[in-house]
Amino acid sequence: MSSKSDKNSGNSDKELAVKAKSEFNKGNYGNCVQILEKLTADKSCDVKLAHNKAVAEFYKGGLKKTESFQKALKAIFEKAKLRPERLETLEDVDTCVLYYNYAVILYHLRQYRAALGIVSKISRYIEPLDDGTAKKICWLLAECCLSAHQPAQALDAVRFIEAKFVTKPEDARKKDGTLTSLALRMHRYRLRAGLQLHNLSDVASDVRLLADTDMSRAFIESYSEYLSGRGRSAVSVLNRVAGMTLPPYRATGEHVATMYYNNLACIHHYLNKPNVAGYYLRRAIAENDAATAPPAKTDGDRYGGVPVHAIGGSRHYELVYNAGIAFLHAGRPKQAFDCLTEAIQVYHTNPRLWLRLAECCILAHRQEKHGDEPGTAAGVGVKRQSLIQGSIGAGVHRKLILRATPTAASSDQISAAIPNPTLEFASLALRNACLILGEDGEGESPVTVEPANPVTPDQVQTLRCSVLSASSYVHLCLGDPVLALEDARKLLTQRLLAPAQRLLGHLYAAEALLLLDRADEALEHLTPDLSADVSLHAPDVAPSPVEQRWYPNSPVGARMCLQYNMAVVRTIRGELELAWNLLRTMNPAAPEVPPQVVQLALYLQLKHGNLDIVRSIIKQHSPQYR
Amino acid sequence: MFCSFAVGNALVFLILQPDMLPHPHQRVVATAILYFLYKNEPIKRNPFANVFLHIMLFKKPASQLLHSELPPPAAASETSLAELETAVQERLKDVPPAARSGVSVVVPDPDLRPDASGAYSEQNVTRRTVEGVLSSPAPYAHQRLAPEFLRLAPPLHNCIDEMVYMVPTEPHEHQVAYDPSLLTAPAGVGEARQLMALAVNGPLTLQQQNQLISQLKRDLKTVYQVGVTPVKLPDLVEHNPIIAIEVLLQLMDSPQITDFFNVLVNMEMSLHSMEVVNRLTTAVELPAEFVHLYITNCIATCGAIKDRYMQNRLVRLVCVFLQSLIRNKIINVQTILIEVQAFCIDFIRIREAAALFRLLKQLDSNEHVSQLPPGQRT
């Protein structure tokens, strides 16, 4: 080595570089670092040398000293007068690997969009790079597209890989007919993109290309079954995982048991067993916390001294998000609220999540005030509460105390912005959702529902309808009929409106108008033909497999609601006879008839002063006060 | 103030329940107290004015008694009764019907069995009943039964695929990479890189040019490794147009070429830049809008030059350039016809412009002729 150095130092440097590369590829990172230190590079490859030294050091440390590697990269960028966050500074193909490594770290830190920006730009410069580096860049591109929920771009990336690296048939298929690892990996990305796009028929046919023993095939296939609505089949496919040997968490950066339990929870949620789903999610969270617990020695690394691919391995927030949804559907709004407020800290641009928070508040309010039984959805427990609060006095002076009408919810002194499942918080949450959603057809920036799969514009529209109806309801409860009327009117003009929501829109508008002393207009909203259809989803929209019990669930029930409310409007307008005529045809014992009918009957008789009839009604419905 | 109102409310309640105040004089006293609670204000501002109205209008004996109790100025005559009535109606109008529709929740239910009162004396029972009804915190006397609108809660939002289903993503497959190109570029590339750096700053010697071009042609990856960026293109075009041509030709298939075109179109027009574009047009098929934009730029630049000599030179060059484009059918004459004709007319004094104009006219008339039916062609 040294004999050649006085003649031609350029050559020996080159030999050293080759040797360093081979030591690195053999895994002898210490040797590699030593050789690189001997190199006296000139200015033109200063950057590359420093870069390779940093990489070799990082590997020498077992991929655990991520923070020092990041610092080293930053120093290199500064020396080269480049700025990784300003993509226009990437001009020279020489710096591609430097930017790639920066993107890899971002990916492992779960900053998918930033990583995607960098790696998309790099992928335009890959012609001169060697195959190994080019492939790495392309795989990272595909992965970042999927993690950032941009499946169409991921498919483009896969096509690009196919065009560039599968030029001969033996690139795709080995001599024995099985697919090469390149082809298999491409298929896996293609399948994952297909799942995000809901192209279920493509997924079902392509998934057979993967081996039966492949763990990711079990996950992908069960996902496909789950999305197709075949829950039982999904469970049995997923259970194939139980028989396989699972790689340890630190080796791959993902914990299979966590994913397994989480997926079982999703399936059971779709099978209408939200309590079972909640149970599995608790298991999943426990597994996740145990696996991702930081090790005792962190060696001063701010990421915990774990291998770089395990830094972002905790799925805590996604699990907590799922748990919130499961608990909400199980009728446990307070638990759901706690989970979802944790999730919203990370996913605060998800309007659907804000809506779910508001729904938790609404359900909690109904359970508290109206005594809806826990375990049932709001609205079903139009509970038959007793007519009488009690009786006072005895003998001639005995008085019966009827149950009073509740007044509008009073706001507590606690600030509404502190997360509590109150209607005031619901109002804020719904306003956030409205702001993020914007108007129909404005579609400038697409709406994301992270961490879930992307939504189509139609799904965004149905979300708008739900937000408006919840908002109108909350405003009515908080005693604000002006805003309630505005929201109800807006709701009635929306596209893709479910029949049940049309009914609600008219009811809320009628109540708001009544409170604003415009009873004539209120009557216009209470037409009987609204009760013809009470389905919860619009005609062209796929219904959720998750069933809900909602009242009214039949056209008869809807007609009874409308008739009762018409009687209320007539009463307030002073047309007591008309009101009484409407009430007479409604039998309070029938399940579709709202129990408030009896209260209104009592009221009408009290107005007329017919105390005998009042007493007889009371005795009929509360026999203990005979 | 609040206390008076509470007391007044309690009294009104008692007045309305005949069994609570069985003796008529008790009711008169109660009514009087209601009056005296607010005696400092005019009677129509008394919150309980409608009680007085009710009594005056419907209960004559009590009103006679009242007349004797009250001092003369406050005595109600027929006219001021009507006044009071209108004042009260006015006040009620401000309250929406929905808010004033409540009735008391206390319903008399006399138990007429003997011994119903049990061991308590009559007075005791009355007092306990009154206390039970009027005591705080939420006195029954203040509670109201009103028509209650049935407010249905909205159903939970209906959507599919809301939960996160997890699929393995193999994060460990994406690892930091060693750069294998350290000092491993072929020797030629290093020199080519140096030469390119020189070429951007000034003209190369013939020998240097040949060396660079042969390296570019020998190893097709060289063009990507010599550090030529769109920003450096104008300088390269000015100093070494031949090299610029070679570089652009080699970059034709790469996605970076659009950036280079953008720079080429927008750079200052010159002999060299036209030469480059001309060569490009003859070698490959350029995007039509690029060529069009370039021509427009050229024409604009010609018009903007102040120096007469330079202007003439440039105009001549542009005309020759356009003629070549037209004769080689690289552009569709029709798309630029009007612009170019205007340009020619502006510079009709220059020979080449006139020639170009004639060429255009000839082509135009040929077009028209070919569109006429055969019999009419001259």
Tab-separated table of C-alpha atoms in Angstrom, chain A residues 256-430:
chain	number	residue	atom	x	y	z
A	256	VAL	CA	-46.993	-9.050	15.321
A	257	ALA	CA	-49.045	-9.928	18.387
A	258	THR	CA	-50.197	-6.319	18.699
A	259	MET	CA	-51.326	-6.275	15.097
A	260	TYR	CA	-53.033	-9.644	15.505
A	261	TYR	CA	-55.142	-8.562	18.469
A	262	ASN	CA	-55.917	-5.230	16.908
A	263	ASN	CA	-57.192	-6.888	13.757
A	264	LEU	CA	-59.352	-9.317	15.711
A	265	ALA	CA	-60.874	-6.283	17.391
A	266	CYS	CA	-61.677	-4.673	14.027
A	267	ILE	CA	-63.308	-7.855	12.792
A	268	HIS	CA	-65.447	-8.235	15.872
A	269	HIS	CA	-66.487	-4.617	15.665
A	270	TYR	CA	-67.818	-5.374	12.190
A	271	LEU	CA	-69.495	-8.505	13.565
A	272	ASN	CA	-71.436	-6.199	15.906
A	273	LYS	CA	-69.642	-7.295	19.031
A	274	PRO	CA	-68.172	-4.010	20.202
A	275	ASN	CA	-67.506	-5.261	23.722
A	276	VAL	CA	-65.421	-8.132	22.401
A	277	ALA	CA	-63.648	-5.603	20.213
A	278	GLY	CA	-62.910	-3.510	23.289
A	279	TYR	CA	-61.446	-6.519	25.029
A	280	TYR	CA	-59.114	-7.348	22.163
A	281	LEU	CA	-57.990	-3.759	21.937
A	282	ARG	CA	-57.075	-3.739	25.590
A	283	ARG	CA	-54.991	-6.848	24.904
A	284	ALA	CA	-53.398	-5.175	21.932
A	285	ILE	CA	-52.524	-2.046	23.901
A	286	ALA	CA	-50.988	-4.163	26.657
A	287	GLU	CA	-48.915	-6.118	24.143
A	288	ASN	CA	-47.826	-2.924	22.447
A	289	ASP	CA	-46.765	-1.260	25.663
A	290	ALA	CA	-44.839	-4.326	26.786
A	291	ALA	CA	-42.999	-4.714	23.497
A	292	THR	CA	-42.137	-1.073	22.997
A	293	ALA	CA	-41.131	-0.350	26.569
A	294	PRO	CA	-37.787	1.452	26.433
A	295	PRO	CA	-34.766	-0.594	27.523
A	296	ALA	CA	-33.071	0.137	30.812
A	297	LYS	CA	-29.893	1.497	29.230
A	298	THR	CA	-30.500	4.163	26.676
A	299	ASP	CA	-26.864	5.199	26.243
A	300	GLY	CA	-27.923	8.803	26.107
A	301	ASP	CA	-29.668	8.394	22.773
A	302	ARG	CA	-32.868	10.402	22.725
A	303	TYR	CA	-34.678	7.724	20.823
A	304	GLY	CA	-34.057	5.169	23.518
A	305	GLY	CA	-31.067	3.324	22.118
A	306	VAL	CA	-33.197	0.867	20.177
A	307	PRO	CA	-32.404	-0.134	16.603
A	308	VAL	CA	-33.507	2.601	14.208
A	309	HIS	CA	-36.299	0.558	12.661
A	310	ALA	CA	-37.884	0.053	16.067
A	311	ILE	CA	-38.104	3.735	16.974
A	312	GLY	CA	-41.482	4.225	15.366
A	313	GLY	CA	-42.786	0.782	16.192
A	314	SER	CA	-45.339	1.728	18.817
A	315	ARG	CA	-48.884	1.747	17.451
A	316	HIS	CA	-50.275	3.278	20.612
A	317	TYR	CA	-52.245	6.135	19.086
A	318	GLU	CA	-53.809	3.978	16.375
A	319	LEU	CA	-54.883	1.470	19.013
A	320	VAL	CA	-56.352	4.139	21.210
A	321	TYR	CA	-58.239	5.532	18.214
A	322	ASN	CA	-59.711	2.106	17.450
A	323	ALA	CA	-60.611	1.622	21.102
A	324	GLY	CA	-62.497	4.905	21.188
A	325	ILE	CA	-64.599	3.900	18.232
A	326	ALA	CA	-65.345	0.482	19.682
A	327	PHE	CA	-66.367	1.935	23.037
A	328	LEU	CA	-68.586	4.527	21.422
A	329	HIS	CA	-70.503	1.860	19.541
A	330	ALA	CA	-70.706	-0.228	22.704
A	331	GLY	CA	-72.505	2.626	24.414
A	332	ARG	CA	-69.690	3.599	26.751
A	333	PRO	CA	-69.224	7.259	25.931
A	334	LYS	CA	-66.961	8.255	28.807
A	335	GLN	CA	-64.377	5.581	28.059
A	336	ALA	CA	-64.657	6.355	24.372
A	337	PHE	CA	-64.148	10.032	25.104
A	338	ASP	CA	-60.957	9.428	27.073
A	339	CYS	CA	-59.544	7.295	24.268
A	340	LEU	CA	-60.481	9.676	21.499
A	341	THR	CA	-59.142	12.773	23.242
A	342	GLU	CA	-55.805	10.993	23.386
A	343	ALA	CA	-56.003	10.150	19.696
A	344	ILE	CA	-57.044	13.647	18.634
A	345	GLN	CA	-53.758	15.059	19.900
A	346	VAL	CA	-52.024	13.315	17.036
A	347	TYR	CA	-54.768	13.160	14.423
A	348	HIS	CA	-56.172	16.626	14.844
A	349	THR	CA	-56.901	17.172	11.149
A	350	ASN	CA	-59.323	14.257	10.989
A	351	PRO	CA	-62.845	15.716	10.851
A	352	ARG	CA	-64.459	12.326	11.369
A	353	LEU	CA	-62.608	11.997	14.648
A	354	TRP	CA	-63.916	15.369	15.821
A	355	LEU	CA	-67.411	14.193	14.934
A	356	ARG	CA	-66.943	11.025	16.965
A	357	LEU	CA	-65.809	13.109	19.949
A	358	ALA	CA	-68.995	15.127	19.676
A	359	GLU	CA	-71.040	11.921	19.431
A	360	CYS	CA	-69.432	10.731	22.684
A	361	CYS	CA	-70.526	13.952	24.360
A	362	ILE	CA	-74.054	13.660	23.003
A	363	LEU	CA	-74.370	10.067	24.157
A	364	ALA	CA	-72.971	10.919	27.597
A	365	HIS	CA	-75.457	13.768	27.897
A	366	ARG	CA	-78.383	11.577	26.958
A	367	GLN	CA	-77.377	8.864	29.365
A	368	GLU	CA	-77.109	11.356	32.193
A	369	LYS	CA	-80.150	13.485	31.563
A	370	HIS	CA	-82.585	11.156	29.961
A	371	GLY	CA	-81.434	7.999	31.651
A	372	ASP	CA	-80.743	6.076	28.491
A	373	GLU	CA	-79.574	2.670	29.601
A	374	PRO	CA	-75.849	2.126	29.047
A	375	GLY	CA	-75.221	-0.358	26.335
A	376	THR	CA	-77.861	1.041	24.047
A	377	ALA	CA	-77.432	3.718	21.478
A	378	ALA	CA	-78.765	7.173	22.108
A	379	GLY	CA	-82.364	7.657	21.201
A	380	VAL	CA	-83.539	4.173	21.945
A	381	GLY	CA	-83.882	4.843	25.620
A	382	VAL	CA	-86.759	7.193	25.228
A	383	LYS	CA	-87.297	5.813	28.608
A	384	ARG	CA	-90.599	5.646	30.197
A	385	GLN	CA	-89.912	7.761	33.227
A	386	SER	CA	-92.480	8.054	35.899
A	387	LEU	CA	-95.048	10.784	35.689
A	388	ILE	CA	-94.943	11.640	39.344
A	389	GLN	CA	-92.113	12.963	41.434
A	390	GLY	CA	-93.889	12.336	44.661
A	391	SER	CA	-96.761	13.435	46.833
A	392	ILE	CA	-96.895	15.963	49.622
A	393	GLY	CA	-99.283	16.317	52.449
A	394	ALA	CA	-102.142	14.140	53.544
A	395	GLY	CA	-105.853	14.118	53.712
A	396	VAL	CA	-107.635	17.008	52.131
A	397	HIS	CA	-104.396	18.833	51.524
A	398	ARG	CA	-102.661	16.058	49.674
A	399	LYS	CA	-100.887	17.241	46.542
A	400	LEU	CA	-99.404	15.212	43.729
A	401	ILE	CA	-96.193	16.569	42.235
A	402	LEU	CA	-95.868	15.896	38.550
A	403	ARG	CA	-92.525	15.476	36.820
A	404	ALA	CA	-91.403	18.844	35.552
A	405	THR	CA	-90.159	19.644	32.085
A	406	PRO	CA	-86.387	20.059	32.043
A	407	THR	CA	-85.052	23.418	30.970
A	408	ALA	CA	-82.177	23.908	28.502
A	409	ALA	CA	-78.780	22.689	29.672
A	410	SER	CA	-77.011	25.316	31.705
A	411	SER	CA	-73.340	25.798	31.071
A	412	ASP	CA	-71.023	25.093	33.928
A	413	GLN	CA	-68.400	27.494	35.027
A	414	ILE	CA	-65.651	25.155	33.850
A	415	SER	CA	-64.170	26.279	30.564
A	416	ALA	CA	-65.636	24.406	27.661
A	417	ALA	CA	-62.260	23.875	26.075
A	418	ILE	CA	-61.005	21.518	28.728
A	419	PRO	CA	-61.922	18.081	27.455
A	420	ASN	CA	-64.967	16.841	29.254
A	421	PRO	CA	-67.796	14.970	27.624
A	422	THR	CA	-70.143	17.972	27.760
A	423	LEU	CA	-72.333	19.476	25.106
A	424	GLU	CA	-70.222	22.638	25.099
A	425	PHE	CA	-67.188	20.572	24.109
A	426	ALA	CA	-69.304	18.850	21.479
A	427	SER	CA	-70.117	22.241	20.047
A	428	LEU	CA	-66.424	23.118	19.731
A	429	ALA	CA	-65.580	19.741	18.242
A	430	LEU	CA	-68.314	20.068	15.634
